[in-house]
Short mmCIF file of C-alpha atoms in Angstrom, two decimals:
data_model
loop_
_atom_site.label_atom_id
_atom_site.label_comp_id
_atom_site.label_asym_id
_atom_site.label_seq_id
_atom_site.Cartn_x
_atom_site.Cartn_y
_atom_site.Cartn_z
CA GLY A 1 0.12 0.19 -0.24
CA THR A 2 0.84 2.80 -0.80
CA GLY A 3 -0.63 5.34 1.96
CA GLU A 4 0.10 6.73 5.47
CA LYS A 5 -2.26 3.91 6.83
CA MET A 6 -3.44 0.82 6.44
CA THR A 7 -6.99 2.06 5.41
CA ASP A 8 -5.61 4.41 2.84
CA VAL A 9 -5.60 1.47 0.38
CA VAL A 10 -8.39 -0.78 -0.11
CA PHE A 11 -8.62 -4.19 -2.09
CA ARG A 12 -12.15 -4.66 -2.34
CA GLY A 13 -13.76 -7.78 -3.59
CA GLY A 14 -17.39 -7.27 -3.08
CA PHE A 15 -21.00 -8.67 -4.80
CA ALA A 16 -21.95 -8.91 -8.81
CA ASN A 17 -25.34 -7.80 -9.88
CA ASP A 18 -26.94 -11.05 -9.27
CA GLY A 19 -25.86 -10.87 -5.72
CA ASP A 20 -22.88 -13.49 -5.63
CA TRP A 21 -19.42 -13.03 -4.05
CA VAL A 22 -17.05 -10.89 -6.76
CA LYS A 23 -13.97 -13.15 -5.91
CA HIS A 24 -12.83 -15.97 -3.50
CA ASN A 25 -9.80 -14.55 -2.40
CA GLY A 26 -8.54 -10.90 -2.04
CA ILE A 27 -4.87 -11.96 -2.45
CA LYS A 28 -3.12 -15.48 -2.95
CA ALA A 29 0.18 -15.85 -2.23
CA ASP A 30 0.65 -19.37 -3.75
CA ARG A 31 4.12 -20.86 -3.32
CA ALA A 32 5.29 -17.37 -3.62
CA ASP A 33 8.55 -17.38 -1.54
CA GLY A 34 9.95 -14.22 0.02
CA PHE A 35 6.17 -12.34 -0.43
CA TYR A 36 5.90 -9.26 1.58
CA LEU A 37 2.68 -7.40 1.82
CA ARG A 38 2.61 -4.04 3.88
CA ASN A 39 -0.10 -1.42 4.69
CA LEU A 40 -3.09 -2.08 3.09
CA THR A 41 -7.02 -3.49 3.81
CA ALA A 42 -8.63 -6.31 2.12
CA GLU A 43 -12.27 -6.50 2.49
CA LEU A 44 -15.41 -8.49 1.15
CA PHE A 45 -13.89 -11.75 -0.01
CA ARG A 46 -16.37 -15.08 -0.16
CA GLU A 47 -13.08 -17.09 1.52
CA ASN A 48 -10.02 -15.45 2.63
CA ALA A 49 -8.67 -11.53 2.47
CA LEU A 50 -5.13 -12.46 2.70
CA TYR A 51 -3.80 -16.32 1.73
CA VAL A 52 -0.80 -17.23 2.11
CA HIS A 53 -0.27 -20.75 0.77
CA GLU A 54 2.59 -23.40 0.66
CA THR A 55 5.27 -20.39 1.06
CA ASP A 56 8.55 -20.05 2.61
CA GLY A 57 9.52 -16.99 4.03
CA TYR A 58 6.79 -14.46 3.93
CA VAL A 59 5.19 -11.20 5.86
CA LEU A 60 2.10 -9.61 6.44
CA ASP A 61 3.00 -5.78 7.96
CA ARG A 62 0.33 -3.64 8.67
CA VAL A 63 -2.51 -5.14 6.59
CA ASN A 64 -6.27 -4.85 7.28
CA ALA A 65 -8.89 -7.85 6.80
CA ARG A 66 -12.24 -7.08 7.15
CA ASN A 67 -15.38 -7.93 6.39
CA ASN A 68 -14.72 -11.63 4.62
CA ASP A 69 -16.71 -14.71 4.85
CA LEU A 70 -14.40 -17.05 6.11
CA TYR A 71 -10.63 -16.13 7.23
CA GLY A 72 -9.24 -12.45 7.41
CA ILE A 73 -5.72 -13.87 7.01
CA LEU A 74 -4.95 -17.49 6.46
CA ASN A 75 -1.36 -19.36 6.03
CA PHE A 76 -1.63 -22.73 5.42
CA THR A 77 1.38 -25.26 4.94
CA SER A 78 3.66 -22.43 4.69
CA ASP A 79 6.93 -22.01 6.73
CA HIS A 80 9.40 -18.65 8.01
CA GLY A 81 6.68 -16.65 8.27
CA LEU A 82 6.21 -12.99 10.38
CA ILE A 83 2.37 -11.72 10.47
CA GLN A 84 2.62 -8.34 12.64
CA ASP A 85 0.69 -5.12 13.37
CA CYS A 86 -2.36 -6.88 11.83
CA ASP A 87 -6.20 -5.53 12.47
CA THR A 88 -8.88 -8.06 11.86
CA SER A 89 -12.66 -7.62 12.24
CA PHE A 90 -16.16 -8.96 11.42
CA ASN A 91 -14.69 -12.17 9.48
CA GLY A 92 -17.34 -15.44 9.33
CA ASP A 93 -14.68 -17.78 10.99
CA SER A 94 -11.16 -16.44 12.11
CA GLY A 95 -9.45 -13.21 11.94
CA VAL A 96 -5.78 -15.19 11.80
CA TYR A 97 -5.60 -18.61 11.08
CA PRO A 98 -2.01 -20.42 10.82
CA GLY A 99 -3.33 -23.75 9.74
CA SER A 100 -0.96 -26.97 8.75
CA ALA A 101 2.39 -24.74 10.02
CA SER A 102 5.49 -26.39 9.32
CA ASP A 103 5.76 -29.57 11.92
CA LEU A 104 8.97 -28.19 13.83
CA HIS A 105 8.19 -30.15 17.10
CA GLY A 106 8.71 -26.47 18.67
CA ALA A 107 12.70 -26.17 17.21
CA ARG A 108 11.57 -22.57 16.45
CA ALA A 109 8.44 -20.55 14.99
CA SER A 110 7.23 -21.21 11.71
CA VAL A 111 5.29 -18.42 12.10
CA GLU A 112 5.47 -15.12 14.33
CA ILE A 113 2.24 -13.14 15.22
CA THR A 114 2.88 -10.20 16.99
CA ARG A 115 1.19 -6.92 17.76
CA CYS A 116 -2.36 -7.68 16.04
CA ASN A 117 -5.66 -6.38 16.83
CA SER A 118 -8.40 -9.21 16.15
CA HIS A 119 -12.03 -8.41 17.17
CA HIS A 120 -15.65 -9.16 16.08
CA ASP A 121 -14.65 -11.98 14.44
CA THR A 122 -16.12 -15.51 15.15
CA LEU A 123 -12.48 -17.03 16.40
CA GLY A 124 -9.85 -14.01 17.03
CA TYR A 125 -7.35 -16.82 16.39
CA SER A 126 -7.85 -20.33 15.03
CA GLY A 127 -5.31 -22.85 13.91
CA THR A 128 -5.78 -26.37 13.21
CA ALA A 129 -2.60 -28.27 13.34
CA GLY A 130 -1.03 -24.89 14.37
CA ASN A 131 2.48 -26.22 14.56
CA SER A 132 5.41 -24.14 15.89
CA VAL A 133 3.48 -20.97 16.14
CA TYR A 134 4.40 -18.31 18.17
CA ALA A 135 1.61 -15.56 19.06
CA HIS A 136 2.69 -12.87 21.65
CA ASP A 137 1.62 -9.46 22.38
CA ASN A 138 -1.48 -9.59 20.15
CA ASP A 139 -5.13 -8.43 21.32
CA PHE A 140 -7.98 -11.11 20.79
CA HIS A 141 -10.98 -9.20 22.23
CA HIS A 142 -14.67 -9.13 21.21
CA ASN A 143 -14.49 -12.54 19.27
CA ILE A 144 -17.01 -15.02 19.90
CA ALA A 145 -13.97 -17.17 21.17
CA GLY A 146 -10.55 -15.76 21.34
CA ILE A 147 -8.44 -18.78 20.59
CA ALA A 148 -9.05 -22.03 19.32
CA THR A 149 -6.39 -24.51 18.43
CA ASP A 150 -6.76 -27.89 17.71
CA SER A 151 -5.98 -31.21 15.94
CA LEU A 152 -9.73 -32.31 14.93
CA PHE A 153 -9.54 -32.20 11.35
CA ALA A 154 -8.30 -35.41 9.22
CA GLY A 155 -6.36 -34.59 6.28
CA HIS A 156 -4.18 -31.62 7.60
CA PRO A 157 -0.91 -31.88 7.32
CA GLY A 158 0.98 -31.97 10.80
CA LEU A 159 -1.58 -33.56 12.94
CA PRO A 160 -1.71 -34.09 15.42
CA GLN A 161 -0.77 -30.56 16.51
CA ASP A 162 2.29 -30.67 19.25
CA SER A 163 3.98 -27.14 19.73
CA ALA A 164 2.87 -23.92 19.92
CA ARG A 165 3.65 -20.66 22.06
CA PHE A 166 1.20 -18.31 23.35
CA VAL A 167 2.63 -15.38 25.28
CA ASN A 168 1.36 -12.03 26.51
CA ASN A 169 -1.48 -12.03 24.55
CA ARG A 170 -4.59 -10.21 25.67
CA ILE A 171 -7.96 -12.42 25.36
#
């Protein structure tokens, strides 16, 4: 984004004349190693505002993901990630979802999530098989549930989940 605030540049999906969603995903980084996204808002997508998939090395910095049918920010089967200073709200599932992160058994973090504000979502944070996640100094508030992490859904890589660290989060 080229604006001074994350809300200066808005990437919007919305609805077609027949009422159907225009796009399923706002921005999808699929096997986009070295992906860096900063300072923008993505809203009104059928599935995810921001989706990082099978990517090694990515940063989501000062992004706003709001009013999406499923996830605000979804990273799935990715490694060496940093999500910082994000704001997520009014998403139908979760604001931040690190799913099937690299199974490192806690040796290091596959994704670090810090200084994010996740509010008015169904779940502030959700992570099926969210292995080796380091979530710290975040605010998960005014959601139906603050944090949900599990090993319930067969077919997700990295099951069962065996390590994640949550430090100094306000729920």
